[in-house]
XYZ file of C-alpha atoms in Angstrom:
540
model
C 152.036 78.411 170.892
C 155.341 77.572 172.590
C 155.010 74.010 171.359
C 154.516 75.274 167.802
C 157.562 77.536 168.013
C 159.645 74.679 169.379
C 158.489 72.455 166.533
C 159.318 75.211 164.052
C 162.809 75.626 165.498
C 163.524 71.898 165.302
C 162.191 71.761 161.738
C 164.377 74.687 160.667
C 167.446 73.056 162.186
C 166.702 69.804 160.384
C 166.119 71.623 157.093
C 169.327 73.639 157.383
C 171.295 70.499 158.188
C 169.728 68.578 155.304
C 170.767 71.204 152.746
C 174.345 71.514 154.061
C 177.270 70.159 152.076
C 179.276 67.230 153.549
C 181.956 69.509 155.032
C 179.414 71.709 156.832
C 177.593 68.643 158.127
C 180.840 67.377 159.621
C 181.521 70.749 161.271
C 177.958 70.999 162.600
C 177.418 67.503 163.996
C 180.694 65.678 163.282
C 178.856 63.430 160.832
C 181.345 61.565 158.651
C 180.460 61.955 154.917
C 180.228 58.236 154.194
C 178.454 58.723 150.871
C 181.208 61.059 149.620
C 183.934 58.644 150.701
C 182.114 55.727 149.072
C 181.704 57.636 145.820
C 185.441 58.375 145.687
C 186.207 54.722 146.445
C 183.660 53.608 143.834
C 185.275 55.733 141.116
C 188.613 53.990 141.636
C 187.190 50.486 141.986
C 184.573 50.627 139.215
C 187.037 52.171 136.759
C 189.643 49.512 137.591
C 187.032 46.792 137.162
C 185.967 48.270 133.819
C 189.555 48.381 132.525
C 190.189 44.759 133.512
C 186.974 43.596 131.870
C 187.623 45.760 128.806
C 191.019 44.140 128.210
C 189.442 40.699 128.481
C 186.495 41.664 126.268
C 188.819 43.042 123.585
C 190.595 39.694 123.377
C 187.259 37.893 122.999
C 185.984 40.222 120.287
C 189.283 40.207 118.385
C 189.398 36.389 118.450
C 185.850 36.151 117.080
C 186.473 38.731 114.352
C 189.814 37.260 113.298
C 188.348 33.747 113.250
C 185.454 34.928 111.071
C 187.894 36.588 108.673
C 189.988 33.402 108.546
C 186.873 31.318 107.806
C 185.935 33.634 104.928
C 189.352 33.165 103.361
C 189.149 29.401 103.901
C 185.631 28.683 102.637
C 184.791 31.421 100.109
C 186.394 30.809 96.735
C 188.177 33.873 95.393
C 187.672 35.904 98.558
C 190.100 38.857 98.614
C 189.315 40.328 102.011
C 187.070 43.061 100.630
C 183.328 42.778 101.019
C 180.759 44.837 99.161
C 178.769 47.517 100.971
C 176.349 44.963 102.414
C 179.122 42.582 103.474
C 178.734 40.117 100.585
C 180.865 38.302 98.054
C 179.314 37.778 94.597
C 179.332 35.295 91.714
C 177.914 35.832 88.223
C 178.144 32.509 86.317
C 176.745 29.017 86.792
C 180.269 27.607 86.869
C 181.216 29.976 89.695
C 178.174 28.843 91.706
C 179.065 25.150 91.469
C 182.768 25.824 92.015
C 182.023 27.869 95.131
C 179.801 25.149 96.616
C 182.282 22.324 96.040
C 185.189 24.547 97.100
C 183.577 25.113 100.511
C 182.929 21.366 100.925
C 186.492 20.498 99.930
C 187.971 23.093 102.294
C 185.879 21.715 105.137
C 187.183 18.208 104.364
C 190.822 19.382 104.367
C 190.456 21.777 107.332
C 193.153 20.232 109.523
C 195.616 20.282 106.622
C 195.157 23.944 105.677
C 193.999 25.847 108.760
C 196.471 27.892 110.806
C 194.181 28.220 113.831
C 193.366 25.991 116.768
C 190.090 24.768 115.229
C 188.656 21.311 114.727
C 185.508 19.400 113.847
C 182.579 18.950 116.185
C 182.082 15.517 117.684
C 178.772 13.676 117.801
C 176.129 12.179 115.579
C 175.584 15.373 113.564
C 179.273 15.723 112.757
C 179.721 16.980 109.234
C 178.033 19.655 107.184
C 174.533 20.249 105.882
C 173.605 21.628 102.472
C 170.085 22.996 101.959
C 168.508 24.541 98.900
C 165.285 26.490 98.556
C 163.436 26.886 95.271
C 159.998 27.627 93.933
C 157.729 24.616 93.570
C 157.280 25.208 89.864
C 158.694 27.834 87.609
C 158.584 28.326 83.852
C 160.047 31.537 82.464
C 160.519 32.664 78.854
C 162.052 36.159 78.887
C 162.190 36.268 75.096
C 158.410 35.868 74.850
C 157.636 37.975 77.940
C 155.814 34.988 79.442
C 156.197 33.130 82.708
C 154.401 30.713 84.983
C 155.368 30.486 88.627
C 154.130 28.684 91.740
C 155.262 30.878 94.700
C 155.241 27.973 97.173
C 158.791 27.381 98.411
C 160.328 23.924 98.766
C 163.372 23.121 100.899
C 165.649 20.120 100.372
C 168.575 19.291 102.652
C 171.481 16.884 102.446
C 173.555 16.012 105.525
C 177.057 14.881 104.618
C 178.785 12.902 107.350
C 182.419 13.669 108.034
C 183.373 10.046 107.404
C 181.849 10.254 103.924
C 183.752 13.457 103.223
C 187.022 11.939 104.355
C 186.633 8.990 101.963
C 185.451 10.849 98.849
C 186.263 13.895 96.780
C 183.520 16.557 96.566
C 183.064 16.100 92.820
C 182.613 12.351 93.290
C 179.982 13.170 95.861
C 178.167 15.350 93.351
C 177.985 12.368 91.011
C 176.488 10.212 93.782
C 174.009 12.949 94.718
C 173.545 14.243 91.177
C 169.844 14.975 91.644
C 170.411 17.152 94.693
C 173.393 19.051 93.279
C 171.626 19.750 90.006
C 170.517 23.337 90.630
C 167.697 24.726 88.508
C 168.920 28.276 88.827
C 165.863 29.843 87.200
C 163.766 28.793 90.229
C 166.494 28.617 92.865
C 166.046 31.032 95.797
C 169.060 30.215 97.933
C 171.598 27.548 98.874
C 172.835 27.308 102.450
C 175.855 25.351 103.671
C 176.040 25.067 107.456
C 178.595 23.417 109.703
C 180.057 23.699 113.189
C 183.670 24.060 114.201
C 185.341 24.174 117.585
C 188.212 26.429 118.632
C 190.279 27.372 121.685
C 191.329 30.959 122.374
C 194.784 30.712 123.933
C 195.575 34.430 123.901
C 193.608 34.990 127.142
C 196.596 33.534 128.980
C 198.436 36.770 128.169
C 196.250 38.493 130.773
C 196.467 35.476 133.123
C 192.993 34.150 132.430
C 191.754 30.688 131.588
C 191.461 29.983 127.834
C 187.985 29.953 126.309
C 186.568 27.095 124.252
C 184.293 28.145 121.390
C 181.734 26.568 119.097
C 181.417 28.367 115.752
C 178.059 28.011 114.004
C 178.983 28.835 110.397
C 176.684 29.396 107.450
C 177.477 30.115 103.795
C 174.407 31.510 102.026
C 174.036 31.812 98.252
C 171.239 34.381 97.878
C 169.437 34.352 94.521
C 166.166 35.987 95.576
C 166.521 38.837 93.083
C 167.171 36.510 90.088
C 169.129 39.369 88.521
C 172.123 37.331 87.375
C 174.057 38.243 90.510
C 174.157 35.746 93.387
C 175.315 37.180 96.703
C 177.382 35.064 99.063
C 177.020 35.745 102.778
C 179.243 34.166 105.402
C 177.741 34.216 108.907
C 179.520 32.948 112.000
C 178.045 32.901 115.490
C 180.447 31.996 118.276
C 179.373 30.647 121.662
C 181.585 29.885 124.649
C 181.391 26.548 126.415
C 183.258 24.809 129.199
C 186.640 23.395 128.307
C 187.021 19.716 129.194
C 190.082 17.975 130.621
C 192.357 21.025 130.764
C 195.507 21.693 132.746
C 197.606 24.868 132.905
C 200.940 25.159 134.681
C 201.482 28.385 136.626
C 199.328 30.871 138.540
C 196.528 31.568 136.059
C 193.889 29.915 138.232
C 195.107 31.813 141.285
C 194.907 35.107 139.391
C 191.290 34.340 138.456
C 190.424 33.915 142.138
C 191.919 37.312 142.932
C 189.781 38.974 140.226
C 186.632 37.266 141.511
C 187.475 38.466 145.026
C 187.922 42.021 143.749
C 184.550 41.850 141.948
C 182.923 40.715 145.186
C 184.396 43.701 147.003
C 183.023 46.016 144.289
C 179.553 44.514 144.808
C 179.741 45.095 148.574
C 180.877 48.704 148.074
C 178.052 49.427 145.629
C 175.563 47.719 147.930
C 176.645 49.979 150.806
C 176.338 53.050 148.560
C 172.922 51.876 147.399
C 171.679 51.481 150.977
C 172.981 54.900 152.067
C 171.501 56.735 149.054
C 168.153 54.958 149.411
C 168.131 55.853 153.109
C 168.849 59.509 152.251
C 165.942 59.632 149.796
C 163.570 58.076 152.330
C 164.638 60.576 154.997
C 164.272 63.414 152.497
C 160.705 62.367 151.689
C 159.863 62.206 155.398
C 161.388 65.658 155.933
C 159.412 66.983 152.981
C 156.168 65.670 154.466
C 157.004 67.269 157.830
C 157.629 70.616 156.167
C 154.484 70.418 153.989
C 152.273 69.496 156.942
C 153.748 72.167 159.211
C 153.532 74.824 156.495
C 149.878 74.026 155.862
C 149.136 74.021 159.590
C 150.923 77.348 160.117
C 150.043 79.290 156.952
C 146.900 77.417 155.805
C 148.164 76.730 152.281
C 150.355 74.278 150.427
C 153.913 75.031 149.385
C 154.993 75.491 145.784
C 155.868 72.451 143.664
C 159.389 73.818 143.155
C 159.960 73.717 146.910
C 158.788 70.098 147.059
C 161.272 69.143 144.372
C 164.093 70.736 146.396
C 163.960 67.673 148.628
C 164.301 65.178 145.771
C 167.994 64.831 145.059
C 168.471 63.704 141.465
C 172.074 62.801 142.161
C 171.018 60.128 144.626
C 168.644 58.644 142.057
C 171.473 58.519 139.527
C 173.804 56.899 142.067
C 171.169 54.259 142.873
C 170.770 53.434 139.166
C 174.544 53.276 138.782
C 174.896 50.992 141.826
C 172.207 48.608 140.573
C 173.840 48.401 137.134
C 177.276 47.857 138.684
C 175.999 45.088 140.963
C 174.238 43.251 138.130
C 177.186 43.794 135.772
C 179.672 42.570 138.398
C 177.643 39.408 139.016
C 177.562 38.756 135.261
C 181.309 39.421 135.056
C 181.937 36.863 137.793
C 179.772 34.317 135.970
C 181.660 35.013 132.729
C 184.965 34.646 134.548
C 183.788 31.309 135.961
C 182.753 30.250 132.407
C 179.088 29.934 133.393
C 177.891 32.764 131.122
C 178.894 34.288 127.788
C 176.922 37.558 127.680
C 179.932 39.818 127.109
C 177.914 42.522 125.334
C 175.267 42.835 128.049
C 177.902 42.879 130.771
C 179.987 45.535 129.013
C 176.871 47.667 128.493
C 175.986 47.530 132.195
C 179.509 48.191 133.436
C 180.171 50.919 130.876
C 176.942 52.798 131.623
C 177.404 52.507 135.378
C 180.963 53.866 135.112
C 179.668 56.779 133.050
C 177.077 57.601 135.720
C 179.676 57.336 138.496
C 181.944 59.858 136.788
C 179.031 62.161 135.980
C 178.058 62.023 139.646
C 181.364 63.689 140.555
C 179.960 66.907 139.049
C 177.775 67.296 142.129
C 180.818 67.722 144.352
C 182.498 70.097 141.902
C 179.400 72.265 142.300
C 180.619 73.276 145.753
C 183.248 75.436 144.036
C 182.025 78.763 142.661
C 183.646 78.614 139.191
C 182.544 75.062 138.480
C 179.116 75.825 139.890
C 178.401 78.373 137.130
C 178.912 75.738 134.432
C 176.810 73.153 136.240
C 173.933 75.557 136.877
C 174.023 76.685 133.238
C 173.716 73.080 132.074
C 170.835 72.434 134.459
C 168.966 75.646 133.634
C 169.345 75.297 129.847
C 168.401 71.602 129.699
C 164.577 72.072 129.671
C 164.804 74.760 126.974
C 167.200 72.655 124.886
C 164.926 69.592 125.096
C 161.877 71.607 123.987
C 163.884 73.132 121.152
C 165.168 69.703 120.057
C 161.582 68.425 119.881
C 160.694 71.179 117.413
C 163.900 70.830 115.386
C 163.459 67.043 115.413
C 160.185 67.322 113.513
C 161.969 69.128 110.680
C 164.880 66.683 110.866
C 162.646 63.616 110.548
C 160.851 65.254 107.642
C 164.148 65.605 105.788
C 165.058 61.992 106.654
C 161.917 60.493 105.107
C 161.999 62.823 102.116
C 165.669 62.081 101.362
C 165.177 58.343 101.737
C 162.250 58.042 99.333
C 163.636 60.391 96.668
C 167.420 59.950 96.799
C 167.580 56.366 98.114
C 167.814 54.661 94.695
C 170.524 57.072 93.512
C 172.777 57.637 96.538
C 174.320 55.009 98.823
C 174.096 57.343 101.855
C 170.308 57.471 101.473
C 169.597 53.749 100.974
C 167.962 53.215 104.389
C 166.539 55.442 107.114
C 169.364 54.825 109.571
C 172.018 55.760 107.002
C 170.072 58.886 106.017
C 169.887 60.025 109.645
C 173.626 59.514 110.084
C 174.415 61.312 106.830
C 172.283 64.348 107.710
C 173.741 64.522 111.229
C 177.250 64.579 109.773
C 176.190 67.392 107.436
C 174.952 69.417 110.414
C 178.466 69.113 111.856
C 180.016 70.136 108.536
C 181.492 66.718 107.735
C 181.742 65.076 104.307
C 179.757 67.781 102.505
C 181.467 67.636 99.108
C 181.347 63.835 98.946
C 177.599 63.878 99.667
C 177.036 66.296 96.800
C 179.386 64.492 94.405
C 178.204 60.911 94.937
C 174.677 61.463 93.624
C 174.288 59.440 90.415
C 173.178 61.720 87.587
C 170.789 59.250 85.958
C 167.740 61.467 86.422
C 167.991 65.209 85.872
C 164.909 65.839 87.981
C 166.301 63.889 90.945
C 169.703 65.565 90.548
C 168.126 69.026 90.673
C 166.010 68.013 93.655
C 169.101 66.743 95.487
C 170.725 70.173 95.154
C 167.687 71.967 96.534
C 167.327 69.351 99.271
C 170.953 69.496 100.456
C 171.372 73.273 100.183
C 168.148 73.940 102.086
C 168.977 71.406 104.834
C 172.514 72.698 105.362
C 171.421 76.333 105.374
C 168.493 75.730 107.716
C 170.281 73.602 110.299
C 173.741 75.185 110.335
C 172.791 78.857 110.077
C 169.489 78.835 111.963
C 168.965 75.767 114.150
C 172.516 75.566 115.531
C 172.647 79.320 116.077
C 169.396 79.255 118.055
C 170.705 76.271 119.996
C 173.759 78.256 121.083
C 171.603 81.282 121.920
C 169.514 79.200 124.340
C 172.593 78.089 126.263
C 174.087 81.586 126.236
C 170.825 83.062 127.536
C 170.774 80.566 130.420
C 174.390 81.410 131.246
C 173.639 85.155 131.363
C 170.587 84.492 133.543
C 172.638 82.475 136.028
C 175.332 85.186 136.131
C 172.676 87.802 136.843
C 171.161 85.704 139.624
C 174.560 85.150 141.211
C 175.097 88.906 141.297
C 171.603 90.016 142.358
C 170.327 86.927 144.148
C 168.111 84.066 143.076
C 164.311 84.392 143.304
C 163.065 83.502 146.766
C 160.643 80.679 147.413
C 158.550 79.640 150.401
C 161.335 77.375 151.618
C 163.924 80.183 151.632
C 161.598 82.644 153.340
C 160.722 80.063 155.978
C 164.379 79.412 156.756
C 165.012 83.157 157.068
C 162.210 83.393 159.591
C 159.979 85.764 157.607
C 156.398 85.847 158.832
C 155.037 87.100 155.503
C 155.663 84.352 153.002
C 154.476 84.711 149.431
C 154.707 81.909 146.922
C 156.900 82.638 143.962
C 153.948 82.090 141.677
C 152.043 84.903 143.394
C 154.900 87.380 143.458
C 155.305 87.777 139.725
C 158.168 85.301 139.375
C 156.403 82.671 137.390
C 158.813 83.078 134.520
C 161.749 82.210 136.706
C 160.363 78.969 138.123
C 162.296 76.750 135.739
C 165.566 78.194 136.971
C 164.449 78.421 140.605
C 163.368 74.789 140.492
C 166.910 73.660 139.883
C 169.258 76.222 141.311
C 167.512 78.472 143.799
C 169.502 76.802 146.537
C 172.680 78.477 145.276
C 172.541 81.980 146.687
C 175.511 84.223 147.357
C 176.586 84.310 150.975
C 175.860 87.509 152.754
C 173.339 89.138 155.039
C 171.167 86.285 156.344
C 171.011 84.153 153.208
C 170.960 80.377 153.521
C 172.877 78.245 151.032
C 170.803 75.133 150.419
C 172.826 72.278 148.998
C 171.144 68.979 148.337
């Protein structure tokens, strides 16, 4: 019996220490809060790293976008800088089709004479451009007689024009030499594609003391005639890839600055690795402590503890910190590879670093929870989250119903309903009260039935979601806030864990004491009880 009491005393001491905040742990056992110090250090370092990478990434993205815009002006005849809704340029006559093709070839030939950028031709055997055309194998159409014969098999013909040939001939002379290829039977033509590669050097990175990047631009000009409606759409696509620059030399300290940034990234990795190890260790110790408590409780009281008490030991903040550390470590390694010009995955790296920084800043909320006023807001968010998620599932069913209905009915008559993604964005903006009049006004009144349906559709959606769904959404959060305020005044529902720490011999599970309705709140926040009498404040 004495052995059991001694074991119980040690277990209670360990439990009380585990649920203390970092300051209390330091006062009790002089344990330095390394995890807290690392999190503060991580916020500064990860944010600094993100800002440095963001400035570099902005230069990369701006160079790619500006180069693509320059290429459109260089190679698309009559391009004014304004694309249609789907990002295309259009031609409507046979003369415009031929002029646009030969204009692109001529501009490619005279690139060094007309271009303002640091771009040049690719070297190698495949230097030059390639023109491909796709058309139906056989096609015979007589619109006047409402008759046609078509073989849907598609044929592809390509012509590779060497740069040396371009330099020695005019494009129209080339069309005479290759008259068979450049004779386009437009009634069976599907598309024409002109592809070529260009190389460029981004010198603006030196403004932030980084090495310049060398790029290869894979450009394609596509004449799309799949609809055969008399309107040929021109698409310009440019994919840029970074490669190692050869035989370069830069005067100054740019290379030295790059070494400093790589050293800083290495220090960030070590800091996150230390945080990862400490948080993983804390979770392992918490699981062991949970097993000790479960086994002792069963041995002493001959029953298992409640599931809410088991979850008290699982600290969700540590899990979030571990995820953030892993993303930061991987993102930092990718950033170092990008800085060393061994990798070009800017988007993946920015996604990892951005998400990890978000999680690091969100993790600060845990430490704000030690203050009473901030704690109310945090507990309200935690308590209302399950209710809000269940409510969103129900409201989402109605929302998706409106999305599919609006797309199939209004899609042909309204540009905001042309595809499912655009419909979802349009309806979400209506829920927030944005762009309402424009959505009503832009419906094309070609069908009276569709126009009337659009009015019923929009009025019913706006009324349902703004006046009912949003109001109920706010009520759920308000109800959780009032519940938390009441618990802070009158005390949170007790669980087996709390009663055990108080030393009560008669322990009743919350499920058996008529508090089943409060389990969702107890599960998250029962550790926050007002100080007084012999209450224990459990902080995990």
